[in-house]
Amino acid sequence: GDSVTQMEGPVTLSEEAFLTINCTYTATGYPSLFWYVQYPGEGLQLLLKATKADDKGSNKGFEATYRKETTSFHLEKGSVQVSDSAVYFCALRDTNAGKSTFGDGTTLTVKP
Amino acid sequence: KAGVTQTPRYLIKTRGQQVTLSCSPISGHRSVSWYQQTPGQGLQFLFEYFSETQRNKGNFPGRFSGRQFSNSRSEMNVSTLELGDSALYLCASSGGRGADTQYFGPGTRLTVL
């Protein structure tokens, strides 16, 4: 079945540092890929998405590129802020099956 | 446009009881999915409904059930609650069959004592 593997956390960075959170996936079809962010006590918010190979999703300074050859969708940001502290989830969605598969989440803490 | 709403936000129940959670999708969305989030198991898919029909189901016991109404609102029910059912239950809606982006509600925090 489908699976998503995220780099293990927690990740602690200083403000303005470069962020990379690795995500690789296994899927039988051609899924869409997503990054969601979850703040304490809240649900998941869509951060960015990519629907086909070589697509780049971007939002709020975050970027991720759908790499079919390496089955990866790594999240990057050039300069993190304290307000980026949250849990980040990588996910794939098989629209034919009507099901999303999530990674375990990576907790990011940004210190001033 | 209003987002996905879930009620109630918090629930405390005792073992053996049953509970019903409600989800109202974004206006115009016809697909609703439910997920269970726990620290140990992460996010796990429960089921998805589209136009009042269950389209897919995750690996949960029959105590977990759901339904969708003609206005796309959805409910999930858990009967004979166990301590391990304590979790954050998240609902997500998407535009329709084949529409890929899901939008999540704030969740219902269920505590089973």
Coordinates of C-alpha atoms in Angstrom, one line a residue:
Chain A
G1 CA 0.0 0.0 0.0
D2 CA 0.9 3.7 0.0
S3 CA 3.3 5.0 2.5
V4 CA 5.0 8.3 3.5
T5 CA 8.2 8.6 5.4
Q6 CA 9.3 11.8 7.0
M7 CA 12.6 12.7 8.6
E8 CA 12.4 12.2 12.3
G9 CA 12.2 15.1 14.6
P10 CA 12.2 17.2 16.5
V11 CA 14.0 19.8 14.6
T12 CA 15.3 22.9 16.4
L13 CA 16.6 25.9 14.5
S14 CA 17.6 29.4 15.2
E15 CA 15.6 32.2 13.6
E16 CA 16.6 32.9 9.9
A17 CA 18.2 29.5 9.5
F18 CA 17.5 27.3 6.5
L19 CA 15.0 24.6 6.9
T20 CA 14.7 21.2 5.1
I21 CA 12.3 18.5 6.1
N22 CA 12.7 15.3 4.1
C23 CA 9.8 13.3 2.8
T24 CA 9.8 10.2 0.6
Y25 CA 6.8 8.2 -0.5
T26 CA 5.7 4.9 -2.0
A27 CA 2.6 4.8 -4.1
T28 CA 1.2 2.5 -6.8
G29 CA -0.4 5.2 -8.8
Y30 CA 0.2 8.9 -9.5
P31 CA -0.7 10.6 -6.3
S32 CA -0.9 14.3 -5.5
L33 CA 1.5 15.4 -2.7
F34 CA 0.9 17.8 0.1
W35 CA 2.5 19.5 3.1
Y36 CA 0.2 20.4 6.0
V37 CA 1.1 22.3 9.2
Q38 CA -0.5 21.8 12.6
Y39 CA -0.3 24.4 15.4
P40 CA -1.1 23.4 19.0
G41 CA -4.7 22.6 19.6
E42 CA -5.7 23.1 15.9
G43 CA -6.5 21.0 12.9
L44 CA -4.2 20.6 9.8
Q45 CA -3.8 23.6 7.5
L46 CA -2.8 23.1 3.9
L47 CA 0.6 24.6 3.4
L48 CA 1.3 23.7 -0.3
K49 CA 0.7 21.0 -2.8
A50 CA 1.9 19.5 -6.1
T51 CA -0.2 17.3 -8.4
K52 CA 2.3 15.9 -10.9
A53 CA 6.0 15.2 -11.4
D54 CA 8.3 18.3 -11.4
D55 CA 5.6 20.6 -10.1
K56 CA 6.7 23.0 -7.4
G57 CA 4.4 24.0 -4.6
S58 CA 5.0 27.2 -2.7
N59 CA 3.4 29.2 0.0
K60 CA 4.6 31.7 2.7
G61 CA 8.2 31.2 1.7
F62 CA 8.0 27.4 1.9
E63 CA 8.7 25.3 -1.2
A64 CA 8.6 21.6 -2.2
T65 CA 9.2 19.9 -5.6
Y66 CA 7.5 16.7 -6.7
R67 CA 10.4 14.4 -7.7
K68 CA 9.1 11.2 -9.3
E69 CA 12.6 9.8 -9.9
T70 CA 13.5 9.9 -6.2
T71 CA 9.9 9.6 -4.9
S72 CA 10.5 12.7 -2.8
F73 CA 8.8 15.9 -1.8
H74 CA 11.2 17.7 0.6
L75 CA 10.0 20.9 2.3
E76 CA 12.3 23.9 2.3
K77 CA 12.4 27.4 3.6
G78 CA 15.2 29.8 3.3
S79 CA 14.8 31.7 6.5
V80 CA 12.5 30.4 9.3
Q81 CA 10.8 32.5 11.9
V82 CA 9.7 31.8 15.4
S83 CA 6.1 31.7 14.1
D84 CA 6.9 28.7 11.9
S85 CA 7.2 26.6 15.0
A86 CA 4.6 23.8 14.5
V87 CA 4.2 20.2 13.4
Y88 CA 4.6 19.5 9.6
F89 CA 3.0 16.6 7.9
C90 CA 3.8 15.3 4.4
A91 CA 0.9 13.5 2.7
L92 CA -0.1 11.8 -0.5
R93 CA -3.6 11.5 -1.9
D94 CA -4.8 8.8 -4.2
T95 CA -7.9 10.4 -5.5
N96 CA -9.1 7.2 -7.1
A97 CA -9.1 5.4 -3.8
G98 CA -10.4 8.5 -1.9
K99 CA -7.7 8.1 0.7
S100 CA -4.8 10.2 2.0
T101 CA -1.7 8.8 3.7
F102 CA 0.3 10.9 6.1
G103 CA 3.8 10.8 7.4
D104 CA 4.4 10.8 11.2
G105 CA 4.9 14.5 11.4
T106 CA 8.0 16.6 12.2
T107 CA 8.0 19.0 15.0
L108 CA 9.8 22.2 14.3
T109 CA 10.9 24.6 17.0
V110 CA 12.4 27.9 16.0
K111 CA 14.3 29.9 18.7
P112 CA 14.8 33.6 18.6
Chain B
K1 CA -16.3 31.0 2.7
A2 CA -16.6 29.3 6.0
G3 CA -14.2 26.5 6.7
V4 CA -14.9 23.0 7.9
T5 CA -16.6 23.0 11.3
Q6 CA -16.7 20.2 13.8
T7 CA -18.8 19.8 16.9
P8 CA -18.3 19.4 19.7
R9 CA -14.7 20.5 20.1
Y10 CA -14.2 18.6 23.3
L11 CA -15.8 15.5 24.8
I12 CA -15.3 13.4 27.9
K13 CA -16.9 10.0 28.0
T14 CA -16.5 6.8 30.0
R15 CA -15.7 3.3 28.8
G16 CA -18.6 1.5 27.3
Q17 CA -20.5 4.6 26.3
Q18 CA -21.0 5.7 22.7
V19 CA -20.3 9.0 21.1
T20 CA -21.4 10.9 17.9
L21 CA -19.2 13.5 16.3
S22 CA -20.4 16.0 13.7
C23 CA -18.7 17.6 10.7
S24 CA -20.0 20.3 8.4
P25 CA -17.9 20.6 5.2
I26 CA -17.1 23.7 3.2
S27 CA -20.1 24.9 1.3
G28 CA -20.2 23.0 -2.0
H29 CA -17.9 20.2 -1.0
R30 CA -19.4 16.8 -1.4
S31 CA -16.6 14.6 0.0
V32 CA -15.9 14.2 3.7
S33 CA -13.2 12.1 5.3
W34 CA -12.5 11.3 8.9
Y35 CA -9.1 10.7 10.6
Q36 CA -8.0 9.7 14.0
Q37 CA -4.9 11.3 15.4
T38 CA -3.0 9.9 18.4
P39 CA 0.6 10.4 19.6
G40 CA 1.4 6.8 19.2
Q41 CA -0.3 6.0 15.8
G42 CA -0.2 9.4 14.1
L43 CA -2.9 10.2 11.6
Q44 CA -5.0 7.2 10.6
F45 CA -7.7 7.2 7.9
L46 CA -11.1 6.1 9.1
F47 CA -13.5 6.5 6.2
E48 CA -14.5 8.7 3.3
Y49 CA -18.0 9.6 2.2
F50 CA -19.1 11.1 -1.1
S51 CA -22.7 11.9 -2.0
E52 CA -24.0 9.9 1.1
T53 CA -22.0 6.8 0.1
Q54 CA -19.0 5.4 1.9
R55 CA -16.3 5.3 -0.7
N56 CA -13.4 3.9 1.3
K57 CA -12.8 2.6 4.8
G58 CA -9.6 2.3 6.9
N59 CA -8.6 -0.5 9.2
F60 CA -10.8 0.2 12.2
P61 CA -13.2 -2.1 14.0
G62 CA -16.9 -2.0 13.3
R63 CA -17.5 0.1 16.5
F64 CA -16.5 3.0 14.3
S65 CA -19.2 4.0 11.8
G66 CA -20.2 7.0 9.9
R67 CA -22.8 8.5 7.6
Q68 CA -23.3 11.4 5.4
F69 CA -26.5 13.4 4.8
S70 CA -27.9 14.9 1.7
N71 CA -26.5 18.3 2.6
S72 CA -23.0 16.7 2.8
R73 CA -22.8 17.0 6.6
S74 CA -21.3 14.0 8.2
E75 CA -21.4 12.2 11.5
M76 CA -19.2 9.5 12.9
N77 CA -20.2 7.3 15.7
V78 CA -18.1 5.2 18.1
S79 CA -19.9 2.6 20.2
T80 CA -18.6 0.8 23.3
L81 CA -15.8 3.3 23.9
E82 CA -12.4 2.0 25.0
L83 CA -9.6 3.9 26.6
G84 CA -7.6 3.6 23.4
D85 CA -10.2 5.6 21.5
S86 CA -9.0 8.8 23.2
A87 CA -7.8 10.9 20.3
L88 CA -8.2 14.0 18.2
Y89 CA -10.8 13.2 15.5
L90 CA -10.3 15.2 12.4
C91 CA -12.7 15.8 9.5
A92 CA -11.7 16.9 6.1
S93 CA -13.7 18.0 3.1
S94 CA -12.9 18.2 -0.6
G95 CA -14.7 19.4 -3.6
G96 CA -15.8 16.2 -5.0
R97 CA -14.9 12.9 -6.6
G98 CA -11.4 13.2 -7.9
A99 CA -10.9 16.6 -6.2
D100 CA -7.6 16.1 -4.5
T101 CA -7.1 18.9 -1.9
Q102 CA -8.6 18.2 1.5
Y103 CA -9.3 21.0 4.0
F104 CA -9.4 20.1 7.6
G105 CA -11.6 21.2 10.5
P106 CA -10.2 22.0 14.0
G107 CA -11.0 18.5 15.3
T108 CA -12.9 17.0 18.2
R109 CA -10.8 16.0 21.2
L110 CA -12.3 12.9 22.7
T111 CA -11.2 11.7 26.1
V112 CA -12.3 8.3 27.4
L113 CA -12.0 7.7 31.1

